[in-house]
Amino acid sequence: TTVTHTNSAATAGSKTATLDLNSLGYSNQQVVSEVPFSDGTKLTFAKGKGTTDPTFYTATKGVRVYLNNTMTFSASKPIAKIVFTCDVYKGTNEVGNKTATVTFSGNTAVYTNADPSLTKGGVQLRVQTITITYAK
């Protein structure tokens, strides 16, 4: 239930920031758009090319990122690594599509729960906590 995305162009430093989405006080089935990390990094959830907005669910203690939804991380320094801790539902690890992508560029990283073979469905990313490791 842990998904790690590494920026091959950056060397990881020791500074990290962690966000527990269940601790933010969202109500069940609340659409989530922008979330700040305690260090000022901003996380923006968006529908992207999907049909459903990213939504918080109390039962899964996190945000469901649906097919073709995006998560954009905007930081004050380059991101070396992002780690998602995700939900398990009825034996399925809800870790996003196998063809999901992450693009790192400067101080920004964009995750897309993509699957070019699908027009609906796929595997949700049911993210509960996110830890960012910044570059040296």
PDB file of N, CA and C in Angstrom, residues 50-130:
ATOM      1  N   GLY A  50     -10.232  13.566 -16.187  1.00  0.00           N
ATOM      2  CA  GLY A  50     -11.180  12.602 -15.633  1.00  0.00           C
ATOM      3  C   GLY A  50     -12.596  13.124 -15.631  1.00  0.00           C
ATOM      4  N   THR A  51     -13.506  12.319 -15.101  1.00  0.00           N
ATOM      5  CA  THR A  51     -14.917  12.695 -15.045  1.00  0.00           C
ATOM      6  C   THR A  51     -15.403  12.946 -13.623  1.00  0.00           C
ATOM      7  N   THR A  52     -14.597  12.573 -12.628  1.00  0.00           N
ATOM      8  CA  THR A  52     -14.975  12.731 -11.227  1.00  0.00           C
ATOM      9  C   THR A  52     -13.882  13.493 -10.486  1.00  0.00           C
ATOM     10  N   ASP A  53     -14.284  14.443  -9.653  1.00  0.00           N
ATOM     11  CA  ASP A  53     -13.315  15.209  -8.866  1.00  0.00           C
ATOM     12  C   ASP A  53     -12.700  14.344  -7.769  1.00  0.00           C
ATOM     13  N   PRO A  54     -11.430  14.581  -7.420  1.00  0.00           N
ATOM     14  CA  PRO A  54     -10.839  13.910  -6.259  1.00  0.00           C
ATOM     15  C   PRO A  54     -11.680  14.227  -5.018  1.00  0.00           C
ATOM     16  N   THR A  55     -11.974  13.192  -4.229  1.00  0.00           N
ATOM     17  CA  THR A  55     -12.945  13.320  -3.149  1.00  0.00           C
ATOM     18  C   THR A  55     -12.443  12.626  -1.883  1.00  0.00           C
ATOM     19  N   PHE A  56     -12.634  13.275  -0.721  1.00  0.00           N
ATOM     20  CA  PHE A  56     -12.279  12.692   0.565  1.00  0.00           C
ATOM     21  C   PHE A  56     -13.405  11.778   1.040  1.00  0.00           C
ATOM     22  N   TYR A  57     -13.020  10.609   1.566  1.00  0.00           N
ATOM     23  CA  TYR A  57     -13.981   9.680   2.165  1.00  0.00           C
ATOM     24  C   TYR A  57     -13.511   9.304   3.558  1.00  0.00           C
ATOM     25  N   THR A  58     -14.411   9.434   4.543  1.00  0.00           N
ATOM     26  CA  THR A  58     -14.044   9.103   5.916  1.00  0.00           C
ATOM     27  C   THR A  58     -13.761   7.611   6.077  1.00  0.00           C
ATOM     28  N   ALA A  59     -14.465   6.751   5.355  1.00  0.00           N
ATOM     29  CA  ALA A  59     -14.271   5.301   5.494  1.00  0.00           C
ATOM     30  C   ALA A  59     -12.865   4.874   5.080  1.00  0.00           C
ATOM     31  N   THR A  60     -12.288   5.551   4.105  1.00  0.00           N
ATOM     32  CA  THR A  60     -10.945   5.176   3.636  1.00  0.00           C
ATOM     33  C   THR A  60      -9.872   6.131   4.161  1.00  0.00           C
ATOM     34  N   LYS A  61     -10.271   7.143   4.944  1.00  0.00           N
ATOM     35  CA  LYS A  61      -9.368   8.064   5.628  1.00  0.00           C
ATOM     36  C   LYS A  61      -8.415   8.794   4.691  1.00  0.00           C
ATOM     37  N   GLY A  62      -8.918   9.095   3.491  1.00  0.00           N
ATOM     38  CA  GLY A  62      -8.072   9.801   2.540  1.00  0.00           C
ATOM     39  C   GLY A  62      -8.846  10.268   1.331  1.00  0.00           C
ATOM     40  N   VAL A  63      -8.086  10.697   0.329  1.00  0.00           N
ATOM     41  CA  VAL A  63      -8.668  11.234  -0.892  1.00  0.00           C
ATOM     42  C   VAL A  63      -8.597  10.185  -1.990  1.00  0.00           C
ATOM     43  N   ARG A  64      -9.689  10.000  -2.671  1.00  0.00           N
ATOM     44  CA  ARG A  64      -9.735   9.104  -3.826  1.00  0.00           C
ATOM     45  C   ARG A  64      -9.381   9.907  -5.070  1.00  0.00           C
ATOM     46  N   VAL A  65      -8.323   9.478  -5.729  1.00  0.00           N
ATOM     47  CA  VAL A  65      -7.866  10.111  -6.961  1.00  0.00           C
ATOM     48  C   VAL A  65      -8.275   9.161  -8.084  1.00  0.00           C
ATOM     49  N   TYR A  66      -9.229   9.588  -8.879  1.00  0.00           N
ATOM     50  CA  TYR A  66      -9.829   8.738  -9.899  1.00  0.00           C
ATOM     51  C   TYR A  66      -9.036   8.768 -11.204  1.00  0.00           C
ATOM     52  N   LEU A  67      -9.488   7.970 -12.163  1.00  0.00           N
ATOM     53  CA  LEU A  67      -8.857   7.893 -13.475  1.00  0.00           C
ATOM     54  C   LEU A  67      -8.654   9.284 -14.064  1.00  0.00           C
ATOM     55  N   ASN A  68      -7.426   9.564 -14.455  1.00  0.00           N
ATOM     56  CA  ASN A  68      -7.009  10.820 -15.102  1.00  0.00           C
ATOM     57  C   ASN A  68      -7.073  12.055 -14.216  1.00  0.00           C
ATOM     58  N   ASN A  69      -7.305  11.887 -12.911  1.00  0.00           N
ATOM     59  CA  ASN A  69      -7.174  13.014 -11.983  1.00  0.00           C
ATOM     60  C   ASN A  69      -5.690  13.313 -11.800  1.00  0.00           C
ATOM     61  N   THR A  70      -5.404  14.541 -11.361  1.00  0.00           N
ATOM     62  CA  THR A  70      -4.017  14.941 -11.140  1.00  0.00           C
ATOM     63  C   THR A  70      -3.813  15.467  -9.720  1.00  0.00           C
ATOM     64  N   MET A  71      -2.570  15.395  -9.294  1.00  0.00           N
ATOM     65  CA  MET A  71      -2.128  16.009  -8.043  1.00  0.00           C
ATOM     66  C   MET A  71      -0.865  16.788  -8.386  1.00  0.00           C
ATOM     67  N   THR A  72      -0.874  18.088  -8.127  1.00  0.00           N
ATOM     68  CA  THR A  72       0.282  18.923  -8.424  1.00  0.00           C
ATOM     69  C   THR A  72       0.892  19.415  -7.120  1.00  0.00           C
ATOM     70  N   PHE A  73       2.175  19.142  -6.955  1.00  0.00           N
ATOM     71  CA  PHE A  73       2.929  19.567  -5.780  1.00  0.00           C
ATOM     72  C   PHE A  73       3.755  20.787  -6.168  1.00  0.00           C
ATOM     73  N   SER A  74       3.589  21.886  -5.448  1.00  0.00           N
ATOM     74  CA  SER A  74       4.348  23.116  -5.694  1.00  0.00           C
ATOM     75  C   SER A  74       5.131  23.432  -4.425  1.00  0.00           C
ATOM     76  N   ALA A  75       6.463  23.306  -4.515  1.00  0.00           N
ATOM     77  CA  ALA A  75       7.323  23.463  -3.347  1.00  0.00           C
ATOM     78  C   ALA A  75       8.283  24.634  -3.521  1.00  0.00           C
ATOM     79  N   SER A  76       8.990  24.967  -2.464  1.00  0.00           N
ATOM     80  CA  SER A  76       9.974  26.055  -2.523  1.00  0.00           C
ATOM     81  C   SER A  76      11.348  25.548  -2.945  1.00  0.00           C
ATOM     82  N   LYS A  77      11.486  24.227  -3.043  1.00  0.00           N
ATOM     83  CA  LYS A  77      12.743  23.638  -3.494  1.00  0.00           C
ATOM     84  C   LYS A  77      12.437  22.354  -4.251  1.00  0.00           C
ATOM     85  N   PRO A  78      13.382  21.830  -5.005  1.00  0.00           N
ATOM     86  CA  PRO A  78      13.117  20.614  -5.785  1.00  0.00           C
ATOM     87  C   PRO A  78      12.731  19.420  -4.908  1.00  0.00           C
ATOM     88  N   ILE A  79      11.839  18.601  -5.436  1.00  0.00           N
ATOM     89  CA  ILE A  79      11.360  17.401  -4.751  1.00  0.00           C
ATOM     90  C   ILE A  79      12.151  16.201  -5.279  1.00  0.00           C
ATOM     91  N   ALA A  80      12.719  15.428  -4.365  1.00  0.00           N
ATOM     92  CA  ALA A  80      13.489  14.248  -4.750  1.00  0.00           C
ATOM     93  C   ALA A  80      12.632  12.988  -4.754  1.00  0.00           C
ATOM     94  N   LYS A  81      11.641  12.944  -3.851  1.00  0.00           N
ATOM     95  CA  LYS A  81      10.841  11.719  -3.723  1.00  0.00           C
ATOM     96  C   LYS A  81       9.492  12.042  -3.107  1.00  0.00           C
ATOM     97  N   ILE A  82       8.465  11.322  -3.564  1.00  0.00           N
ATOM     98  CA  ILE A  82       7.123  11.423  -2.980  1.00  0.00           C
ATOM     99  C   ILE A  82       6.667  10.009  -2.642  1.00  0.00           C
ATOM    100  N   VAL A  83       6.194   9.825  -1.408  1.00  0.00           N
ATOM    101  CA  VAL A  83       5.719   8.513  -0.973  1.00  0.00           C
ATOM    102  C   VAL A  83       4.250   8.639  -0.566  1.00  0.00           C
ATOM    103  N   PHE A  84       3.406   7.816  -1.177  1.00  0.00           N
ATOM    104  CA  PHE A  84       1.980   7.756  -0.842  1.00  0.00           C
ATOM    105  C   PHE A  84       1.726   6.496  -0.010  1.00  0.00           C
ATOM    106  N   THR A  85       0.984   6.650   1.083  1.00  0.00           N
ATOM    107  CA  THR A  85       0.467   5.497   1.810  1.00  0.00           C
ATOM    108  C   THR A  85      -1.014   5.426   1.457  1.00  0.00           C
ATOM    109  N   CYS A  86      -1.451   4.243   1.009  1.00  0.00           N
ATOM    110  CA  CYS A  86      -2.796   4.111   0.433  1.00  0.00           C
ATOM    111  C   CYS A  86      -3.635   3.075   1.161  1.00  0.00           C
ATOM    112  N   ASP A  87      -4.914   3.078   0.849  1.00  0.00           N
ATOM    113  CA  ASP A  87      -5.908   2.190   1.426  1.00  0.00           C
ATOM    114  C   ASP A  87      -5.915   0.829   0.725  1.00  0.00           C
ATOM    115  N   VAL A  88      -6.388  -0.178   1.457  1.00  0.00           N
ATOM    116  CA  VAL A  88      -6.679  -1.492   0.886  1.00  0.00           C
ATOM    117  C   VAL A  88      -8.182  -1.690   1.037  1.00  0.00           C
ATOM    118  N   TYR A  89      -8.851  -2.081  -0.056  1.00  0.00           N
ATOM    119  CA  TYR A  89     -10.293  -2.290  -0.004  1.00  0.00           C
ATOM    120  C   TYR A  89     -10.628  -3.654  -0.585  1.00  0.00           C
ATOM    121  N   LYS A  90     -11.219  -4.509   0.246  1.00  0.00           N
ATOM    122  CA  LYS A  90     -11.603  -5.875  -0.156  1.00  0.00           C
ATOM    123  C   LYS A  90     -10.453  -6.597  -0.858  1.00  0.00           C
ATOM    124  N   GLY A  91      -9.268  -6.463  -0.282  1.00  0.00           N
ATOM    125  CA  GLY A  91      -8.102  -7.152  -0.814  1.00  0.00           C
ATOM    126  C   GLY A  91      -7.401  -6.468  -1.979  1.00  0.00           C
ATOM    127  N   THR A  92      -7.930  -5.332  -2.424  1.00  0.00           N
ATOM    128  CA  THR A  92      -7.300  -4.600  -3.529  1.00  0.00           C
ATOM    129  C   THR A  92      -6.492  -3.442  -2.970  1.00  0.00           C
ATOM    130  N   ASN A  93      -5.217  -3.394  -3.335  1.00  0.00           N
ATOM    131  CA  ASN A  93      -4.384  -2.252  -2.967  1.00  0.00           C
ATOM    132  C   ASN A  93      -4.776  -1.081  -3.862  1.00  0.00           C
ATOM    133  N   GLU A  94      -5.335  -0.055  -3.270  1.00  0.00           N
ATOM    134  CA  GLU A  94      -5.832   1.103  -4.027  1.00  0.00           C
ATOM    135  C   GLU A  94      -4.680   2.087  -4.255  1.00  0.00           C
ATOM    136  N   VAL A  95      -3.749   1.687  -5.130  1.00  0.00           N
ATOM    137  CA  VAL A  95      -2.492   2.415  -5.336  1.00  0.00           C
ATOM    138  C   VAL A  95      -2.416   3.106  -6.699  1.00  0.00           C
ATOM    139  N   GLY A  96      -3.529   3.259  -7.368  1.00  0.00           N
ATOM    140  CA  GLY A  96      -3.540   3.920  -8.672  1.00  0.00           C
ATOM    141  C   GLY A  96      -3.237   2.954  -9.800  1.00  0.00           C
ATOM    142  N   ASN A  97      -3.402   3.449 -11.004  1.00  0.00           N
ATOM    143  CA  ASN A  97      -3.168   2.632 -12.196  1.00  0.00           C
ATOM    144  C   ASN A  97      -1.675   2.346 -12.381  1.00  0.00           C
ATOM    145  N   LYS A  98      -1.368   1.192 -12.937  1.00  0.00           N
ATOM    146  CA  LYS A  98       0.031   0.822 -13.197  1.00  0.00           C
ATOM    147  C   LYS A  98       0.688   1.786 -14.176  1.00  0.00           C
ATOM    148  N   THR A  99      -0.109   2.454 -14.981  1.00  0.00           N
ATOM    149  CA  THR A  99       0.426   3.388 -15.976  1.00  0.00           C
ATOM    150  C   THR A  99       0.340   4.845 -15.511  1.00  0.00           C
ATOM    151  N   ALA A 100       0.097   5.054 -14.207  1.00  0.00           N
ATOM    152  CA  ALA A 100       0.105   6.414 -13.659  1.00  0.00           C
ATOM    153  C   ALA A 100       1.488   7.025 -13.875  1.00  0.00           C
ATOM    154  N   THR A 101       1.519   8.344 -14.005  1.00  0.00           N
ATOM    155  CA  THR A 101       2.789   9.026 -14.273  1.00  0.00           C
ATOM    156  C   THR A 101       3.067  10.095 -13.221  1.00  0.00           C
ATOM    157  N   VAL A 102       4.357  10.397 -13.058  1.00  0.00           N
ATOM    158  CA  VAL A 102       4.788  11.539 -12.257  1.00  0.00           C
ATOM    159  C   VAL A 102       5.841  12.275 -13.063  1.00  0.00           C
ATOM    160  N   THR A 103       5.651  13.564 -13.214  1.00  0.00           N
ATOM    161  CA  THR A 103       6.609  14.403 -13.925  1.00  0.00           C
ATOM    162  C   THR A 103       7.185  15.406 -12.942  1.00  0.00           C
ATOM    163  N   PHE A 104       8.511  15.405 -12.806  1.00  0.00           N
ATOM    164  CA  PHE A 104       9.208  16.351 -11.938  1.00  0.00           C
ATOM    165  C   PHE A 104       9.804  17.448 -12.818  1.00  0.00           C
ATOM    166  N   SER A 105       9.615  18.703 -12.412  1.00  0.00           N
ATOM    167  CA  SER A 105      10.179  19.826 -13.158  1.00  0.00           C
ATOM    168  C   SER A 105      10.443  20.965 -12.178  1.00  0.00           C
ATOM    169  N   GLY A 106      11.721  21.234 -11.915  1.00  0.00           N
ATOM    170  CA  GLY A 106      12.051  22.289 -10.962  1.00  0.00           C
ATOM    171  C   GLY A 106      11.483  21.981  -9.593  1.00  0.00           C
ATOM    172  N   ASN A 107      10.695  22.899  -9.058  1.00  0.00           N
ATOM    173  CA  ASN A 107      10.106  22.728  -7.727  1.00  0.00           C
ATOM    174  C   ASN A 107       8.687  22.166  -7.780  1.00  0.00           C
ATOM    175  N   THR A 108       8.326  21.591  -8.914  1.00  0.00           N
ATOM    176  CA  THR A 108       6.974  21.069  -9.117  1.00  0.00           C
ATOM    177  C   THR A 108       7.010  19.595  -9.494  1.00  0.00           C
ATOM    178  N   ALA A 109       6.003  18.876  -9.020  1.00  0.00           N
ATOM    179  CA  ALA A 109       5.811  17.481  -9.430  1.00  0.00           C
ATOM    180  C   ALA A 109       4.325  17.302  -9.721  1.00  0.00           C
ATOM    181  N   VAL A 110       4.011  16.610 -10.813  1.00  0.00           N
ATOM    182  CA  VAL A 110       2.612  16.367 -11.187  1.00  0.00           C
ATOM    183  C   VAL A 110       2.387  14.867 -11.321  1.00  0.00           C
ATOM    184  N   TYR A 111       1.479  14.342 -10.499  1.00  0.00           N
ATOM    185  CA  TYR A 111       1.059  12.934 -10.563  1.00  0.00           C
ATOM    186  C   TYR A 111      -0.239  12.881 -11.359  1.00  0.00           C
ATOM    187  N   THR A 112      -0.337  11.956 -12.311  1.00  0.00           N
ATOM    188  CA  THR A 112      -1.571  11.739 -13.062  1.00  0.00           C
ATOM    189  C   THR A 112      -1.930  10.266 -12.977  1.00  0.00           C
ATOM    190  N   ASN A 113      -3.137   9.962 -12.514  1.00  0.00           N
ATOM    191  CA  ASN A 113      -3.588   8.569 -12.415  1.00  0.00           C
ATOM    192  C   ASN A 113      -4.082   8.108 -13.792  1.00  0.00           C
ATOM    193  N   ALA A 114      -3.153   8.061 -14.718  1.00  0.00           N
ATOM    194  CA  ALA A 114      -3.474   7.805 -16.121  1.00  0.00           C
ATOM    195  C   ALA A 114      -3.539   6.321 -16.449  1.00  0.00           C
ATOM    196  N   ASP A 115      -4.358   6.001 -17.410  1.00  0.00           N
ATOM    197  CA  ASP A 115      -4.374   4.701 -18.076  1.00  0.00           C
ATOM    198  C   ASP A 115      -4.970   4.942 -19.453  1.00  0.00           C
ATOM    199  N   PRO A 116      -4.110   5.025 -20.477  1.00  0.00           N
ATOM    200  CA  PRO A 116      -4.588   5.369 -21.818  1.00  0.00           C
ATOM    201  C   PRO A 116      -5.536   4.338 -22.421  1.00  0.00           C
ATOM    202  N   SER A 117      -5.589   3.138 -21.849  1.00  0.00           N
ATOM    203  CA  SER A 117      -6.469   2.117 -22.404  1.00  0.00           C
ATOM    204  C   SER A 117      -7.895   2.217 -21.867  1.00  0.00           C
ATOM    205  N   LEU A 118      -8.109   3.078 -20.879  1.00  0.00           N
ATOM    206  CA  LEU A 118      -9.422   3.156 -20.235  1.00  0.00           C
ATOM    207  C   LEU A 118     -10.129   4.470 -20.521  1.00  0.00           C
ATOM    208  N   THR A 119     -11.458   4.419 -20.584  1.00  0.00           N
ATOM    209  CA  THR A 119     -12.253   5.638 -20.662  1.00  0.00           C
ATOM    210  C   THR A 119     -13.007   5.860 -19.352  1.00  0.00           C
ATOM    211  N   LYS A 120     -13.080   4.845 -18.509  1.00  0.00           N
ATOM    212  CA  LYS A 120     -13.658   4.974 -17.165  1.00  0.00           C
ATOM    213  C   LYS A 120     -13.105   3.847 -16.302  1.00  0.00           C
ATOM    214  N   GLY A 121     -13.239   4.030 -15.001  1.00  0.00           N
ATOM    215  CA  GLY A 121     -12.790   2.988 -14.073  1.00  0.00           C
ATOM    216  C   GLY A 121     -11.311   3.048 -13.785  1.00  0.00           C
ATOM    217  N   GLY A 122     -10.666   1.895 -13.860  1.00  0.00           N
ATOM    218  CA  GLY A 122      -9.262   1.809 -13.496  1.00  0.00           C
ATOM    219  C   GLY A 122      -9.116   1.610 -12.002  1.00  0.00           C
ATOM    220  N   VAL A 123      -7.891   1.766 -11.513  1.00  0.00           N
ATOM    221  CA  VAL A 123      -7.608   1.612 -10.094  1.00  0.00           C
ATOM    222  C   VAL A 123      -7.478   3.004  -9.478  1.00  0.00           C
ATOM    223  N   GLN A 124      -8.253   3.254  -8.446  1.00  0.00           N
ATOM    224  CA  GLN A 124      -8.173   4.536  -7.753  1.00  0.00           C
ATOM    225  C   GLN A 124      -6.869   4.602  -6.951  1.00  0.00           C
ATOM    226  N   LEU A 125      -6.367   5.800  -6.769  1.00  0.00           N
ATOM    227  CA  LEU A 125      -5.321   6.051  -5.800  1.00  0.00           C
ATOM    228  C   LEU A 125      -6.058   6.578  -4.579  1.00  0.00           C
ATOM    229  N   ARG A 126      -6.129   5.763  -3.540  1.00  0.00           N
ATOM    230  CA  ARG A 126      -6.825   6.176  -2.316  1.00  0.00           C
ATOM    231  C   ARG A 126      -5.748   6.566  -1.304  1.00  0.00           C
ATOM    232  N   VAL A 127      -5.243   7.760  -1.476  1.00  0.00           N
ATOM    233  CA  VAL A 127      -4.093   8.222  -0.705  1.00  0.00           C
ATOM    234  C   VAL A 127      -4.524   8.726   0.671  1.00  0.00           C
ATOM    235  N   GLN A 128      -3.797   8.244   1.689  1.00  0.00           N
ATOM    236  CA  GLN A 128      -4.083   8.631   3.072  1.00  0.00           C
ATOM    237  C   GLN A 128      -3.023   9.581   3.620  1.00  0.00           C
ATOM    238  N   THR A 129      -1.761   9.242   3.415  1.00  0.00           N
ATOM    239  CA  THR A 129      -0.673  10.128   3.838  1.00  0.00           C
ATOM    240  C   THR A 129       0.307  10.295   2.686  1.00  0.00           C
ATOM    241  N   ILE A 130       0.967  11.446   2.688  1.00  0.00           N
ATOM    242  CA  ILE A 130       1.955  11.762   1.654  1.00  0.00           C
ATOM    243  C   ILE A 130       3.192  12.309   2.353  1.00  0.00           C
TER     244      ILE A 130
END
